[in-house]
Each structure stands twice: as C-alpha cells, then as structure tokens.
Coordinates of C-alpha atoms in Angstrom, one line a residue:
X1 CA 197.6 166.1 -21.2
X2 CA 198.6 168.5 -23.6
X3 CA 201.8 169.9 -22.4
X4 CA 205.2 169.2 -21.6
X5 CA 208.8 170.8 -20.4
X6 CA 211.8 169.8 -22.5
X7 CA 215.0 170.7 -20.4
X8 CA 217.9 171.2 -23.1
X9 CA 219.7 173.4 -21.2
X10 CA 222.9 171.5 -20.4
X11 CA 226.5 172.1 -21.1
X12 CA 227.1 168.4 -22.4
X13 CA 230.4 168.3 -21.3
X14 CA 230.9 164.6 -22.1
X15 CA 230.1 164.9 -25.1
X16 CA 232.9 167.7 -26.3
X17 CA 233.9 168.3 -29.0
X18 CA 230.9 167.6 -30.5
X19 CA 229.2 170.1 -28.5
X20 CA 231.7 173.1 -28.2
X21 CA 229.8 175.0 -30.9
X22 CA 226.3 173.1 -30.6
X23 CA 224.0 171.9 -27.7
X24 CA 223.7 168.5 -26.9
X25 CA 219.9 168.1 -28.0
X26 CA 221.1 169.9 -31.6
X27 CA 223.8 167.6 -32.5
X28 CA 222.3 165.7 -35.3
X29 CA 220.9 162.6 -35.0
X30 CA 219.9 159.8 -37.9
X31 CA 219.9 163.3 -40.1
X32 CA 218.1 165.7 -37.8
X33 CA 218.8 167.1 -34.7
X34 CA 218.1 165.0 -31.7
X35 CA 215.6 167.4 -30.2
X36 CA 213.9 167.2 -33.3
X37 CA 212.9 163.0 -32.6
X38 CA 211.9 163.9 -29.1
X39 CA 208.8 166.9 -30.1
X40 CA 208.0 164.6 -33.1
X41 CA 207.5 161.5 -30.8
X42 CA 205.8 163.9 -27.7
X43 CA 203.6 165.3 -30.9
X44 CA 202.6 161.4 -31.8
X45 CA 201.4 161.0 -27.8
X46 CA 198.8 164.2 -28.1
X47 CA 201.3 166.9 -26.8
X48 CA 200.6 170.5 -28.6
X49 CA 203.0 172.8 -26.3
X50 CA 206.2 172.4 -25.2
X51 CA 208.3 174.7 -23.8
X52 CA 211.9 174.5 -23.9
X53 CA 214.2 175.2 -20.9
X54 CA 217.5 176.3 -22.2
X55 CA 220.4 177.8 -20.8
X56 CA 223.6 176.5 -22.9
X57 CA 223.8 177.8 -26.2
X58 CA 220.5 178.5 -25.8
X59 CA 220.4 181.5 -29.0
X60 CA 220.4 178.1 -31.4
X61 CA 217.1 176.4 -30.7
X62 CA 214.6 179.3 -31.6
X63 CA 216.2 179.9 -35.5
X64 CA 215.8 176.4 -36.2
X65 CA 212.6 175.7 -35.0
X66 CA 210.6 178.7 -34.5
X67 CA 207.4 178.1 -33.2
X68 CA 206.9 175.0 -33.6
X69 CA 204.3 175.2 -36.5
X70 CA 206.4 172.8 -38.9
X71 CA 206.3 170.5 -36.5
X72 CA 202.2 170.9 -35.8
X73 CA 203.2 172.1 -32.3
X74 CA 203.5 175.7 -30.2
X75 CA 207.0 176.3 -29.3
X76 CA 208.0 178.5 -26.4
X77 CA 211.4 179.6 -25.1
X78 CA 212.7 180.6 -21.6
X79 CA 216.8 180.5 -21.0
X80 CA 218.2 180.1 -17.4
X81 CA 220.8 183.3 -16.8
X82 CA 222.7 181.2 -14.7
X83 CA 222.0 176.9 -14.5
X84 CA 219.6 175.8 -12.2
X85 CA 219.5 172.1 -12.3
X86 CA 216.7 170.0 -13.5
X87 CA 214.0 171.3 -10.7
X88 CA 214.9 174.9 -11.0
X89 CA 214.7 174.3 -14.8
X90 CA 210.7 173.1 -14.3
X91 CA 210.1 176.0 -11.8
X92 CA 211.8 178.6 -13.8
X93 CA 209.2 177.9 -17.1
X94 CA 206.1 177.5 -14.7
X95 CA 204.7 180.7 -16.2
X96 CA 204.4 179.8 -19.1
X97 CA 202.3 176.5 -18.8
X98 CA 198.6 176.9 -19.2
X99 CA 197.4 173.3 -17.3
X100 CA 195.0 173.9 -14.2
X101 CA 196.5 172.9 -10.4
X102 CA 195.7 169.4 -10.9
X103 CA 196.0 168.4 -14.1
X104 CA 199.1 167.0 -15.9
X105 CA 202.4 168.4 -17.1
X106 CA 204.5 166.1 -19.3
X107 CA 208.6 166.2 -18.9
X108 CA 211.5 165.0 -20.8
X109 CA 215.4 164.9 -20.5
X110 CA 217.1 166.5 -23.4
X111 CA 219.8 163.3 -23.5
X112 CA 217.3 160.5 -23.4
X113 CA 216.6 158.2 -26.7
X114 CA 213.7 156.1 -25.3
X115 CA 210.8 153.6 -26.7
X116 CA 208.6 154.9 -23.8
X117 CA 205.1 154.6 -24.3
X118 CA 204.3 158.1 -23.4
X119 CA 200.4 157.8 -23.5
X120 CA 200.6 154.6 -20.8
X121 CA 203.0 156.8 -18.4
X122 CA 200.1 159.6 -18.4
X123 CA 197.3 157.1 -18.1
X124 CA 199.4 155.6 -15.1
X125 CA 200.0 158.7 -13.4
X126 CA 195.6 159.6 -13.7
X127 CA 194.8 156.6 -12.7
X128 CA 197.0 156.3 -9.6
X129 CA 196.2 159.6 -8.6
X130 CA 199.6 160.5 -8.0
X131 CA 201.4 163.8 -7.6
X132 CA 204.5 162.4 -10.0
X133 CA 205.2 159.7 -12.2
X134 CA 208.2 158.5 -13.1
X135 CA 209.3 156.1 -16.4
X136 CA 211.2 153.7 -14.8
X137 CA 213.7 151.1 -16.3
X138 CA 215.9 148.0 -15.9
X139 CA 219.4 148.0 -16.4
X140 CA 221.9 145.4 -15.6
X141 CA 224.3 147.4 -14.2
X142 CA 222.9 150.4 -12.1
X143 CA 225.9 151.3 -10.1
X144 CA 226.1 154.7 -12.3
X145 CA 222.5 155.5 -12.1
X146 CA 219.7 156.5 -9.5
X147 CA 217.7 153.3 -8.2
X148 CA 213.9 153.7 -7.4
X149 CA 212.4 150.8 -5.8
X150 CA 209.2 150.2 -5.7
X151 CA 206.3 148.4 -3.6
X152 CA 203.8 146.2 -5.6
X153 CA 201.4 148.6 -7.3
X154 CA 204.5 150.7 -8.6
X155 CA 204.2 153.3 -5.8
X156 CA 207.9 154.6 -5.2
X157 CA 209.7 153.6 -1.7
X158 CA 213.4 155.8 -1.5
X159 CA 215.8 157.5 -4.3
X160 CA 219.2 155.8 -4.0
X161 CA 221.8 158.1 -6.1
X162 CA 224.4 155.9 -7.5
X163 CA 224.9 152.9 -5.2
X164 CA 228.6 150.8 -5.2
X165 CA 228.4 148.0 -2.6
X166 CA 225.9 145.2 -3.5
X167 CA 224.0 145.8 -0.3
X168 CA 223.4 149.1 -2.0
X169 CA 221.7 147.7 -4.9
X170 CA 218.4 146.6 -3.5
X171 CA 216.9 146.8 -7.2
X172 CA 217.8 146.9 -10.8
X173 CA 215.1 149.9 -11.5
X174 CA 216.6 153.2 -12.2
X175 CA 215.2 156.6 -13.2
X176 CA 214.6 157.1 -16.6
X177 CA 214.4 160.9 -17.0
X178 CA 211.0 161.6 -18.2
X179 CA 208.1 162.1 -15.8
X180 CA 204.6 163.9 -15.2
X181 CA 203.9 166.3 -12.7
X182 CA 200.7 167.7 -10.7
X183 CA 201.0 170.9 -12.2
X184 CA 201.1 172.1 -8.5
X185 CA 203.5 170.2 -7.4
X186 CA 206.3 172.1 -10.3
X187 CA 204.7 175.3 -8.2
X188 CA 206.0 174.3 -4.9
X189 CA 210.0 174.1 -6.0
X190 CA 211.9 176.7 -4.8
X191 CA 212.2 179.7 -7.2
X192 CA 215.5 181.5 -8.2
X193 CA 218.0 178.4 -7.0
X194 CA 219.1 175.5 -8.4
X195 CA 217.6 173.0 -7.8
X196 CA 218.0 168.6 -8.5
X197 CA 215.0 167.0 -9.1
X198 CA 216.5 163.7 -8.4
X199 CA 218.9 165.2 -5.4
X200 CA 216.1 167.1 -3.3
X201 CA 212.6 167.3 -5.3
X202 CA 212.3 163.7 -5.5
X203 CA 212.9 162.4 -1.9
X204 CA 211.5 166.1 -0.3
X205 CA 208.2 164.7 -2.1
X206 CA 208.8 161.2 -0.4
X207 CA 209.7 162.3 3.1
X208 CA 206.6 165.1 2.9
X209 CA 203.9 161.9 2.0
X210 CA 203.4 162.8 -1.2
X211 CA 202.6 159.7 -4.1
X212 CA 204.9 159.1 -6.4
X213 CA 204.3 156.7 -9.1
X214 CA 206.8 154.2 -11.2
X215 CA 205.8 152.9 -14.4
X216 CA 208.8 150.7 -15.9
X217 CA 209.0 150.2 -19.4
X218 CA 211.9 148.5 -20.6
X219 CA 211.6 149.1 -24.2
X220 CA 214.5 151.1 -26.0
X221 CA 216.2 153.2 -23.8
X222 CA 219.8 155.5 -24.2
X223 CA 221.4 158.0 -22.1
X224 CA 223.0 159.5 -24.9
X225 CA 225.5 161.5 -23.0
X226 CA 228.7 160.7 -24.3
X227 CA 230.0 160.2 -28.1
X228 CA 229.6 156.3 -27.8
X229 CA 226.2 156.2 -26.5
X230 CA 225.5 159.1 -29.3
X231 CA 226.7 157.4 -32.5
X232 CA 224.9 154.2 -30.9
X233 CA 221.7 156.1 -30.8
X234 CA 222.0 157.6 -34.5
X235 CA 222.7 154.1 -35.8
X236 CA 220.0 152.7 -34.1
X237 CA 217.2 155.3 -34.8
X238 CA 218.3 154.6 -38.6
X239 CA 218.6 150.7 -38.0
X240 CA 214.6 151.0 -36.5
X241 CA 215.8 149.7 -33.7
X242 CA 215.5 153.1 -31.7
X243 CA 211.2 154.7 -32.7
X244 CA 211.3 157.9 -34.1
X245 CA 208.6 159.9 -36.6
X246 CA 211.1 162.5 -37.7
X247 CA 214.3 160.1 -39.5
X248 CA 214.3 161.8 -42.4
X249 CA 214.4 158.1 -44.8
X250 CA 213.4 154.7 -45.1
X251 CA 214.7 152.3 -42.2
X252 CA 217.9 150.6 -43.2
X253 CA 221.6 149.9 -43.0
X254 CA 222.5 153.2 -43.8
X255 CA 220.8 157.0 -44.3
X256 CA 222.1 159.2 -47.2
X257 CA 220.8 163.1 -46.7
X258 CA 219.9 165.1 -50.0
X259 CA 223.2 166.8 -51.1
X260 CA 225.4 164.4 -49.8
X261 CA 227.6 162.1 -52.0
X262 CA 228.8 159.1 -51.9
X263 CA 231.4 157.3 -54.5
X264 CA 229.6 154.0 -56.2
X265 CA 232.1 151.4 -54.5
X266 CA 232.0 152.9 -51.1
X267 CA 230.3 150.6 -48.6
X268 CA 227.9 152.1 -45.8
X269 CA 226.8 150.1 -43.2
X270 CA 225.2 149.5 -39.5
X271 CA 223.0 152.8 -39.8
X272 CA 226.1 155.3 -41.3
X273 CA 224.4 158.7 -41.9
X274 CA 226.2 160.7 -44.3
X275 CA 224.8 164.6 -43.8
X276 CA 224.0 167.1 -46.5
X277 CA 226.9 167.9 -48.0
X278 CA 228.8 165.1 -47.1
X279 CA 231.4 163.3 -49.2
X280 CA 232.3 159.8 -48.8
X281 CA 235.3 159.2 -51.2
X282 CA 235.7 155.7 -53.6
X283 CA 237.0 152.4 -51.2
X284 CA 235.9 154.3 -48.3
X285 CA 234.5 152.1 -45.5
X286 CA 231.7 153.3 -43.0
X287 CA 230.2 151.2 -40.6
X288 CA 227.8 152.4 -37.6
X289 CA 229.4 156.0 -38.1
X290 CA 227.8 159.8 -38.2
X291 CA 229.2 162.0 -41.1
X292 CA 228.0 165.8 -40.5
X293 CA 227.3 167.8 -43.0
X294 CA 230.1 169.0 -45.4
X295 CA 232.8 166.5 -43.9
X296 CA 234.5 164.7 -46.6
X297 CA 236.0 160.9 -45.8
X298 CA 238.9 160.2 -48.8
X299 CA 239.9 157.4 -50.6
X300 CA 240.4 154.4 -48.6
X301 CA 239.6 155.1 -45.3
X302 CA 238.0 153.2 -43.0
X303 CA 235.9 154.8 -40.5
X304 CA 233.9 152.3 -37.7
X305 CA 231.5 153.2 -35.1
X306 CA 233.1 157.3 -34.8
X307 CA 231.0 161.0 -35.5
X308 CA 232.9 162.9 -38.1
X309 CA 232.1 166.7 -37.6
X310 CA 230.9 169.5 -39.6
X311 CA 233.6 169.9 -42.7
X312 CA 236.1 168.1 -40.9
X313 CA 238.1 165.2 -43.5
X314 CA 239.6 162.0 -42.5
X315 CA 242.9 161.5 -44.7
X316 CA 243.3 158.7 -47.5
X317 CA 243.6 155.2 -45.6
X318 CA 243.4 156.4 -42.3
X319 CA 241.8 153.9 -40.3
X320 CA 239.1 155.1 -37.7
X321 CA 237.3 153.0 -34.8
X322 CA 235.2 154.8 -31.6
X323 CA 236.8 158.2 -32.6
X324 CA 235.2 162.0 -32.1
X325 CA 236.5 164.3 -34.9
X326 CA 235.9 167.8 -34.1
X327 CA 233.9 170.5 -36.8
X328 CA 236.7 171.3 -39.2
X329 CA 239.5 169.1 -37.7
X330 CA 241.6 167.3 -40.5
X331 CA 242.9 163.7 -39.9
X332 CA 245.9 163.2 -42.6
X333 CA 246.2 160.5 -44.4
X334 CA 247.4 157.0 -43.1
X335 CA 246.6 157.9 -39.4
X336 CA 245.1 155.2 -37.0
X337 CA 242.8 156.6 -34.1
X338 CA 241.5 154.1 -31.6
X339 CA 238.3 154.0 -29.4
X340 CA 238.0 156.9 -27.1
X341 CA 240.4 159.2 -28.9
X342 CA 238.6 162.7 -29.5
X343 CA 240.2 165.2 -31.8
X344 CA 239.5 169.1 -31.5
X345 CA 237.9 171.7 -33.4
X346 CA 240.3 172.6 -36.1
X347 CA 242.9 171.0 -35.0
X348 CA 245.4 169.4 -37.7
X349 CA 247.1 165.8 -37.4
X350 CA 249.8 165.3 -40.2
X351 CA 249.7 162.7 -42.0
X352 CA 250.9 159.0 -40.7
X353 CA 251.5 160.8 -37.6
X354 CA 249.3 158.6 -34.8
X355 CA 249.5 155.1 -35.1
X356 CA 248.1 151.9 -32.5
X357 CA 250.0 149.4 -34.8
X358 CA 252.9 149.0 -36.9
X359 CA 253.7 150.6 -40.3
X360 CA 253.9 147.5 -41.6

C-alpha cells in the first residue's frame, strides 16, 4: 500500500470565520497547517502518493505544498467544479491512482485528528480479504455520528446514520472517517454525481454482499469540525497528547514559532501556539489558545481556550474564553467574550463595549 486520497474539499462551514479566507485542512494547527500532520503521519505508514481532492478554496493547497517533495512524498491535485460528496470525491480522482484492481488504496477525511495505527488498518483489510475497511471507534455518546456494528471477527452488519432513541443505539462504534478501498471497488461509484460514501456507498456495498471490514482503534481521535474541537486539537498535538511528525517544536505546555514574540512575564500555557509574527504583550495570559500569525494580544489580557486570527488584536484587559476572532478583527480593550461567541473578519468592537459581567 502506497497510496492514498485525501478529501479536503469541504466548505467548513462550522468552522467560520476561521475558514472564510482559508480551507478547513489549511488552518494552522500546533504551527502548521492541519493537512500538513495528516501526509506527515500517512508518510510514517509507507504512503508515497497522495492525491488531494479539493474543491473549496482549492487554488491554496498546490502553492504551499507543491509536489510534495519536501515532505518525501508525490503530490497530485484534482478540484471538483461543483461538490460531489465524499464518494464522488474518490471517483472523481480514480485517474490518477496507479494501484492494480485489487490491491489497496488508503483514504482519509480532511477534519479528522486521529492516533490510528494506519499500518494495522491495511494489514486488517489484506488479511480479511475485504473489499473496504473501515477505522472504527468508541464514543460515548454517538447520537451525532454513524454507528457500524459489527459481528465477531469485525465484519460490518448495517450503517445507522445518526440514531436518537436508545433502541436506535444498538452499539457505541461509529465511523471514523479513514478507510481502504479495493481499488475496484472506488471504480464502481457512479461518475459525475455526488455521491455519500456513508449515505449510499457504504450500505449499496452491504445490501450487494460485498465484505466490509471494521477495525476499532480507540486511540486519539477528533472531528475537528468546529472551533472548539479545533483549538482542542492544536493544544493537544502540542501537549503530545494528539501523534504528529510535523509539530514544528519540542512537546510541551506551549509552542512559540520563529518570529513570534512574546513579553518575559507573559504566561503561556495548556499547548498555546503563538504563530510567526505573533505578539503576546507583558501580563498577558494564554491558556489552551491558537494565536495566528501577526495577531498581537496587549497588555493584560487574558485569552483561554479561543483561536485568535491572522493580525487580528485583542484590546488591553479584555478577557477571552471559547472565543473565534476573525483574520484582522480588533477586540478593544476591556471587552469580555464568552464561549461560543465568534467575531468576523475585520470587524471592530470598541472598547468595553461587550460584557458577561459587571464593570465592577
């Protein structure tokens, strides 16, 4: 297995603003851009090719990583005119793979931060003979996610999308969003459609007799599609918790990229990065947060578990916790933004202007 489909191509919606002006896999990540953390780990596993299904924004990806050579890997590019869901994604690049009829094509999720053993999912999948294989993994709640129960040697019984009721939720095993396909099989999806793996692939597969393989691994895993789950995932690829070749750093409580300045009593903690560029003023507090490059966080304030865009600045004392700040937004001084609040591109809030508490 040599080979593998990265589909980047989504809009990441629920992650705006963040991704108005970038793709979801390019928003930087513990210092890099998340993409980068997925080919360096798909490298580690034996992969040399990977092409890239892109559709959104997709005129960013090639500039910044050409053909792959920097990474020791062969890049290729194909961009959807119009979306066509994860399977159409996989049959709209089938040209470009070079893997025989049977042998084995490797395929990731653009949004996923995962521990996966990527090596033991392919020897699963050749030694079961199946026609997919599918990383499976345990949540505790899997009301929002697709459940894929499984007999006892892993072979997959039914696709349930998003169950509510508890009779619904006839196991905690849920898709995981990277798999590997019979070459052939990628052939046989419709051409020129969109078209849902998970929707009608998947459970066309089932209900034709074909074998499709589970593997669960329940090491780290992250859907990082929203700001939350994405500042989470930074933190924890700088913490160690979350494995990744490509952190640009040692392991640690916080990640400081060349450029980037930081006063000498500022305090940085639970796996801050603070991107090239970057300036984190004196008494500043940062805990668990993304800075982008050239954003600037001023005297005093305190900034908790948020992403701070590209040259946007966060006022003197404002105080900060679960908040998105747009590229080149400004947060005046003595503001208060609370979890969930997200701030535009370039917008402007005066200062003391929002406020969860008293002025006292």
């Amino acid at each position: 297995m040599t080979e593998a489909i990265l589909l980047v191509g989504g809009k990441g919606t629920r992650l705006r603003p963040l991704t108005v002006h970038t793709p979801k896999p390019m928003v930087p990540a513990a210092g890099v851009p998340f993409l980068t953390h997925q080919l360096a780990r798909a490298r580690a596993a034996g992969v040399d090719h990977i092409v890239l299904a892109t559709s959104y924004l997709a005129e960013v990806f090639e500039p910044h990583f050409g053909d792959g050579s920097a990474l020791g890997l062969h890049l290729e590019y194909v961009t959807e005119k119009e979306p066509l869901g994860t399977g159409g994604a996989l049959r709209n690049v089938a040209a470009r793979l070079r893997s025989g009829p049977d042998e084995s094509v490797l395929v990731f999720n653009g949004d996923i931060l995962t521990g996966l053993d990527i090596r033991a999912l392919v020897d699963t999948h050749e030694s079961s003979g199946a026609d997919v294989s599918l990383h499976l993994t345990k949540v505790t709640d899997p009301r929002a996610y697709g459940l894929v129960p499984t007999d006892d040697t892993g072979r997959v019984l039914a696709f349930l999308e998003k169950p509510q009721t508890p009779e619904e939720i006839v196991t905690d095993q849920i898709n995981a969003g990277a798999y590997v396909f019979r070459r052939s099989v990628i052939d046989t999806i419709p051409a020129g459609r969109p078209v849902s793996v998970e929707r009608e692939t998947f459970p066309g597969l089932l209900a034709a007799g074909a074998h499709l393989q589970g593997m669960v691994d329940s090491t780290y895993w992250l859907d990082l599609g929203t700001p939350a789950a994405f500042v989470r995932g930074s933190a924890d690829l700088v913490m160690g918790r979350a494995p990744s070749p490509a952190v640009p750093g040692r392991r640690g409580d916080r990640l400081i990229l060349p450029t980037a300045r930081v006063a000498p009593d500022a305090k940085l903690t639970g796996g801050t990065v603070v991107g090239e560029g970057a300036f984190v003023a004196e008494g500043a507090r940062v805990c668990g947060s993304t800075i982008l490059p050239g954003a600037v966080i001023e005297p005093g304030a305190v900034v908790t578990d948020s992403l701070i865009g590209s040259r946007a600045r966060v006022g003197e004392r404002s105080v900060l916790s679960g908040a998105v700040i747009g590229d080149g937004a400004v947060v005046g001084a003595d503001n208060e933004l609370r979890d969930g609040v997200r701030v535009w591109c370039d917008a402007r809030i005066p200062a003391g202007a929002v406020r969860f508490s008293s002025d006292q």
